[in-house]
PDB file of C-alpha atoms in Angstrom:
ATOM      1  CA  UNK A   1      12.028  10.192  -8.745  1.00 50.00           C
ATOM      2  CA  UNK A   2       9.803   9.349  -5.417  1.00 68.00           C
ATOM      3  CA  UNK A   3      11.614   7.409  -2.666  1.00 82.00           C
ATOM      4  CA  UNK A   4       9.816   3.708  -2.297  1.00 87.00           C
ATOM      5  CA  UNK A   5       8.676   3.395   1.192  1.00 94.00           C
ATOM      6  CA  UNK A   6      10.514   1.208   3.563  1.00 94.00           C
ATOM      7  CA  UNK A   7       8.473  -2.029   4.704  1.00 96.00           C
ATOM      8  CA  UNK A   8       9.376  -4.468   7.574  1.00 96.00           C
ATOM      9  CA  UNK A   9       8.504  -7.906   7.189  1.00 95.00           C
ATOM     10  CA  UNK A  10       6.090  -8.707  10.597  1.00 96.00           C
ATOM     11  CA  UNK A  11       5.451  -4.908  10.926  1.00 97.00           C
ATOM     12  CA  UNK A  12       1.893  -4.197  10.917  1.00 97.00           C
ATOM     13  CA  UNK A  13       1.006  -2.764   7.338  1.00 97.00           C
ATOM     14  CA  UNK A  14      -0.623   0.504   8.535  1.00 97.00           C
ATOM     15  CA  UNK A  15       2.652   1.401  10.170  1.00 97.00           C
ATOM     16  CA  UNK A  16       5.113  -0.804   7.907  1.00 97.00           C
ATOM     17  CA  UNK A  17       8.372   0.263   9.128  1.00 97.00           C
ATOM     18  CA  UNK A  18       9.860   2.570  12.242  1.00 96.00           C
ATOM     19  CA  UNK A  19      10.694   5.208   9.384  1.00 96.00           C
ATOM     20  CA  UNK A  20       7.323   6.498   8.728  1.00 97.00           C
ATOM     21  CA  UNK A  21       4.770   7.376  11.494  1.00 97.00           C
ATOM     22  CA  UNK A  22       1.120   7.995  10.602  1.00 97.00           C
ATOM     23  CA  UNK A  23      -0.100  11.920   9.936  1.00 96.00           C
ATOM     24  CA  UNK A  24      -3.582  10.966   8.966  1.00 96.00           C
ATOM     25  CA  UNK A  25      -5.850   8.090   8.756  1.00 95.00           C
ATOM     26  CA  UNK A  26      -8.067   8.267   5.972  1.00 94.00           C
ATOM     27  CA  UNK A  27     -10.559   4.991   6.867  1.00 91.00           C
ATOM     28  CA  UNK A  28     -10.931   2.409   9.947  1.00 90.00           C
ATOM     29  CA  UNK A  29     -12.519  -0.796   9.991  1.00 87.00           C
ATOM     30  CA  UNK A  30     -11.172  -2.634  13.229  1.00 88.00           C
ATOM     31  CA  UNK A  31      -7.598  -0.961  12.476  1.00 93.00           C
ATOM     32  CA  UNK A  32      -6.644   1.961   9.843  1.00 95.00           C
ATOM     33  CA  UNK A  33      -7.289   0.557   6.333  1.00 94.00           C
ATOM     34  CA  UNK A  34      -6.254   3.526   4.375  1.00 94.00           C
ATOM     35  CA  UNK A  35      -4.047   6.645   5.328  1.00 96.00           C
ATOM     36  CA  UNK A  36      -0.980   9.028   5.020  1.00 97.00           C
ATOM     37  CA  UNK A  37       2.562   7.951   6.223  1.00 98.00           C
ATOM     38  CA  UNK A  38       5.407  10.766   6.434  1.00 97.00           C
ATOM     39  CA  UNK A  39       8.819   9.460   6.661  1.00 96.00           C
ATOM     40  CA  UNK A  40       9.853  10.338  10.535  1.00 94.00           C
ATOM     41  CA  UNK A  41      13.379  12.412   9.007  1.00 92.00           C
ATOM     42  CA  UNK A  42      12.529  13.181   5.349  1.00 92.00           C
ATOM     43  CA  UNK A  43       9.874  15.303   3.629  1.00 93.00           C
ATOM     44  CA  UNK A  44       8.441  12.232   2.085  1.00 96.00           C
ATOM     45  CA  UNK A  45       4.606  11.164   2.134  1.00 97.00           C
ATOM     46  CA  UNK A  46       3.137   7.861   1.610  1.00 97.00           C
ATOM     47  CA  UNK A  47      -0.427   6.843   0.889  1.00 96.00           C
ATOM     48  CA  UNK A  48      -1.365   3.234   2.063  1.00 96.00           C
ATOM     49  CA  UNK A  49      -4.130   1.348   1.815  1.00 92.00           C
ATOM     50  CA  UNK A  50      -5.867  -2.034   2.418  1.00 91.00           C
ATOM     51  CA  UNK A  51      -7.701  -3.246  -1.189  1.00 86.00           C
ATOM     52  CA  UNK A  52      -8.474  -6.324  -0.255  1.00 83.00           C
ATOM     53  CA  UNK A  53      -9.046  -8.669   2.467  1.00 82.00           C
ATOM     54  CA  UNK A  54      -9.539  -6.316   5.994  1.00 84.00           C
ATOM     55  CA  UNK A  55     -11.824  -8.655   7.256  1.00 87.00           C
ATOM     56  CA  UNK A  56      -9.852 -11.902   6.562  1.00 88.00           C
ATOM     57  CA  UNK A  57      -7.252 -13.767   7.854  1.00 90.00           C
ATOM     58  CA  UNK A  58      -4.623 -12.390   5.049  1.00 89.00           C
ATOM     59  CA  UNK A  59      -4.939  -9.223   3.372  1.00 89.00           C
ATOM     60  CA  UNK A  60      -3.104  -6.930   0.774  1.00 88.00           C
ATOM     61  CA  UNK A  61      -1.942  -3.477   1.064  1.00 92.00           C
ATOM     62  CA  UNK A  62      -0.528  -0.816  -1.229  1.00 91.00           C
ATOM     63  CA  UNK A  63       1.691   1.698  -0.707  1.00 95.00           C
ATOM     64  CA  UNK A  64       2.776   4.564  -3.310  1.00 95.00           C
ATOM     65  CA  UNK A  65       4.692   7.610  -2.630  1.00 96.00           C
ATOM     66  CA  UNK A  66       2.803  10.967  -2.734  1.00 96.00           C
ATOM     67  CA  UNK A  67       3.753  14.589  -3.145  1.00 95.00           C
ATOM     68  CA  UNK A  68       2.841  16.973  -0.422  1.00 96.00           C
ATOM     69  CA  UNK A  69       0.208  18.769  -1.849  1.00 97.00           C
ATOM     70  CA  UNK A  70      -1.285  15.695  -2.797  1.00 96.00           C
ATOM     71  CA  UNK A  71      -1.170  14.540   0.886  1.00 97.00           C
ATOM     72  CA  UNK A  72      -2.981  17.626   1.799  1.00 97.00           C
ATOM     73  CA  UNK A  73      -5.514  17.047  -1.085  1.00 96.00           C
ATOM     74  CA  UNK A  74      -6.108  13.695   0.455  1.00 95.00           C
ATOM     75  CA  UNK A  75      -6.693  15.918   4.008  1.00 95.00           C
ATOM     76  CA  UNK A  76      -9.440  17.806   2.240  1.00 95.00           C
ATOM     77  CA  UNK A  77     -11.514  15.158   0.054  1.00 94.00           C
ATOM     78  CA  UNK A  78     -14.283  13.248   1.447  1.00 92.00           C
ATOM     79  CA  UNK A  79     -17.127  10.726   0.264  1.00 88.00           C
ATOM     80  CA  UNK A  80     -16.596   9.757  -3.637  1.00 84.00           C
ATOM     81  CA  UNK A  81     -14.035  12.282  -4.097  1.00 88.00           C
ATOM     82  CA  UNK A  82     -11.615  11.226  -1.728  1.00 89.00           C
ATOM     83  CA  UNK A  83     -12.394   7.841  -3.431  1.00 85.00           C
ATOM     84  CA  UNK A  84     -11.527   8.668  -6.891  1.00 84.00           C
ATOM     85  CA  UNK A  85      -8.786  10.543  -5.917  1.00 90.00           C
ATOM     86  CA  UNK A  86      -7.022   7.930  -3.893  1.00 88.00           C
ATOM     87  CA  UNK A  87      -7.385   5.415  -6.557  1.00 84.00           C
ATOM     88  CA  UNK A  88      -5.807   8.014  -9.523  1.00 86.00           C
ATOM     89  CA  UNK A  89      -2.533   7.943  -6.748  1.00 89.00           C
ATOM     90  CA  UNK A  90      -2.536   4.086  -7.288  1.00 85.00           C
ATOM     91  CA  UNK A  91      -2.625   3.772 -11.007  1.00 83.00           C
ATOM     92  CA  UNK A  92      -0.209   3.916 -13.398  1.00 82.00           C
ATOM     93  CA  UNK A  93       2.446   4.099 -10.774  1.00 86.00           C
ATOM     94  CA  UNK A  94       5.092   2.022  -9.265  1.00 87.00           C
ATOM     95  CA  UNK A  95       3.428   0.903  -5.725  1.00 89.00           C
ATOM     96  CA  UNK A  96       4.810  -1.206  -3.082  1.00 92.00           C
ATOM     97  CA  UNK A  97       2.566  -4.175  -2.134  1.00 89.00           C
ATOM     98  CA  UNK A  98       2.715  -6.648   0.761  1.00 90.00           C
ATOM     99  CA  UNK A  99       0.617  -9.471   2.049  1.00 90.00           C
ATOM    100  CA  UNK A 100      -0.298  -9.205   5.918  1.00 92.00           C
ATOM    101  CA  UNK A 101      -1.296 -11.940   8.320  1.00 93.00           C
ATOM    102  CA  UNK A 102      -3.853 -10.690  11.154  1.00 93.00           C
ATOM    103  CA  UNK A 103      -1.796 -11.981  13.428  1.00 94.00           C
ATOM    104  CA  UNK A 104       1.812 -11.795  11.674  1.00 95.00           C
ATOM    105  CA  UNK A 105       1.814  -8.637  10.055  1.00 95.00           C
ATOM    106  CA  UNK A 106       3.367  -8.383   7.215  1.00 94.00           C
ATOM    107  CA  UNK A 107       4.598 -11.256   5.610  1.00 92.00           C
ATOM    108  CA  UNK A 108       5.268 -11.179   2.317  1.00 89.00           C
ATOM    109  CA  UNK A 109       6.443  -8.088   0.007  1.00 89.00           C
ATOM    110  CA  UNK A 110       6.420  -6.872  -3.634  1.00 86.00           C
ATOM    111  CA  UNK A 111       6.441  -4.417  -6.121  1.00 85.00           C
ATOM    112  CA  UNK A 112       3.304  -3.882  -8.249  1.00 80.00           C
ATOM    113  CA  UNK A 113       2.049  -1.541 -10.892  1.00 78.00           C
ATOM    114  CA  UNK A 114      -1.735  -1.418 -11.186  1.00 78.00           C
ATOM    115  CA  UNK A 115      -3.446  -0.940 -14.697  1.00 75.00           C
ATOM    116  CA  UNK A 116      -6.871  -0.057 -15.210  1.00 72.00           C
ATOM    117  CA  UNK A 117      -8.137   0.399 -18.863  1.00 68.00           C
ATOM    118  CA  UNK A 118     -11.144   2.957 -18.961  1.00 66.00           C
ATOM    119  CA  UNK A 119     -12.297   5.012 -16.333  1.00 63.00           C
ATOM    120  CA  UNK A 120     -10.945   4.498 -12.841  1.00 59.00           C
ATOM    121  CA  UNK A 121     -12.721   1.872 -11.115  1.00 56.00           C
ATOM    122  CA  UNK A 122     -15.449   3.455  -8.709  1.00 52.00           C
ATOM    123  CA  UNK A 123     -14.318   0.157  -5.971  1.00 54.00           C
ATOM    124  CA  UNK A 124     -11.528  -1.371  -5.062  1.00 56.00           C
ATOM    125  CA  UNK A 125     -12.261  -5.106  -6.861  1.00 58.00           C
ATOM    126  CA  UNK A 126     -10.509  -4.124 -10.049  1.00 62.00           C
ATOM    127  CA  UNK A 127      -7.400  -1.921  -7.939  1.00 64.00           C
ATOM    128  CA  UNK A 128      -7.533  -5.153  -5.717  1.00 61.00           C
ATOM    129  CA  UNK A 129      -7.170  -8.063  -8.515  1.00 64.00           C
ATOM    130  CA  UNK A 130      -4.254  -5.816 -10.680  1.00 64.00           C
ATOM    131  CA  UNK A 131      -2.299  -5.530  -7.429  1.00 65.00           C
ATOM    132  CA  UNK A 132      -2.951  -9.245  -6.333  1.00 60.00           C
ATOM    133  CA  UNK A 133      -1.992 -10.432  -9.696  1.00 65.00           C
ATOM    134  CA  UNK A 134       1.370  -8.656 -10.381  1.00 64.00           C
ATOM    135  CA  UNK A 135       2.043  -9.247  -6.726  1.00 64.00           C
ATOM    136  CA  UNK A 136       1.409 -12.880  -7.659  1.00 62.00           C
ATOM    137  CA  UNK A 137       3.675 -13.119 -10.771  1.00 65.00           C
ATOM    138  CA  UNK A 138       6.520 -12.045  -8.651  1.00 63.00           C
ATOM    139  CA  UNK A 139       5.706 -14.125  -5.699  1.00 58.00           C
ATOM    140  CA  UNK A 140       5.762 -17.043  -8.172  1.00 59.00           C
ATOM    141  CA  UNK A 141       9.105 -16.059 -10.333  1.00 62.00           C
ATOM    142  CA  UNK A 142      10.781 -15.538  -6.810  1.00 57.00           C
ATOM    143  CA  UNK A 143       9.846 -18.595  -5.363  1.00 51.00           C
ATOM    144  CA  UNK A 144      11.100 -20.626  -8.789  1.00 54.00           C
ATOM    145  CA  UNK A 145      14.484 -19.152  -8.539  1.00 51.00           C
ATOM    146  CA  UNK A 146      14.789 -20.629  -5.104  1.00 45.00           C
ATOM    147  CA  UNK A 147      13.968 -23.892  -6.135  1.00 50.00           C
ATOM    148  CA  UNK A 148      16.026 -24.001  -8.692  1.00 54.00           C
ATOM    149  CA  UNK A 149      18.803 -22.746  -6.313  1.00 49.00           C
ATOM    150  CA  UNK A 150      21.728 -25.496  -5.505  1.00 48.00           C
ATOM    151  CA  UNK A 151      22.981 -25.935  -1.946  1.00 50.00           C
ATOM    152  CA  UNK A 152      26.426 -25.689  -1.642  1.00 45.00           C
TER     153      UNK A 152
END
């Protein structure tokens, strides 16, 4: 089984945690929106990327853990490749998913699983709402068990 990448809450979700540093970043837009993460100690790799949200004032990332050749298959893909490839690493698979603040960081996180029916999506809107929407149901379930939580 793949180690789940650590994630700090107020880190800033292209480098989520001081156990991973950045090897390769795969897009930019104002910051890195989508790259490889290799745990500082361990052979691990991590892809992460932003699906929704760069421009705004929140925005949600996914993280998934990767094998090493497919972190260097991510190193050689460009254009529509690199697109379809990265989104075959976030289906079907248990991914990490957090909500960042542009100012905050990171400020909320969850586990997702992201299901698409058919042919992988060739954007990130469909990626974007499965995430936001397991994400959500969590969010939700965790936030009714501490209301229903009874001070002692």
């Amino acid at each position: 089984m793949k180690e789940r990448i650590v994630l700090e809450l107020e880190a800033q979700p292209w480098l989520p945690s001081n156990s991973v540093r950045m090897i390769r970043e795969l897009n930019h837009y104002d910051m890195p929106t989508e790259g490889i993460l290799r745990h500082r100690f361990l052979p691990r790799y991590y892809f992460f990327a932003c699906i929704d949200g760069a421009v705004n004032e929140y925005s949600m990332w996914v993280y998934v853990s990767i094998s090493r050749s497919e972190a260097r298959q991510l190193k050689k893909l460009r254009g529509d490749d690199l697109r379809h490839f990265e989104a075959g690493l976030l289906v079907d698979r248990p991914v990490d998913a957090v909500m960042a603040h542009e100012n905050r960081g990171i400020v909320q996180k969850g586990q997702a699983k992201i299901v698409v029916h058919g042919p992988l999506p060739a954007s990130e809107p469909k990626l974007a709402q499965e995430a936001w929407s397991s994400v959500n149901k969590q969010i939700r379930a965790e936030a009714g068990a501490i209301e229903r939580m009874v001070p002692c």
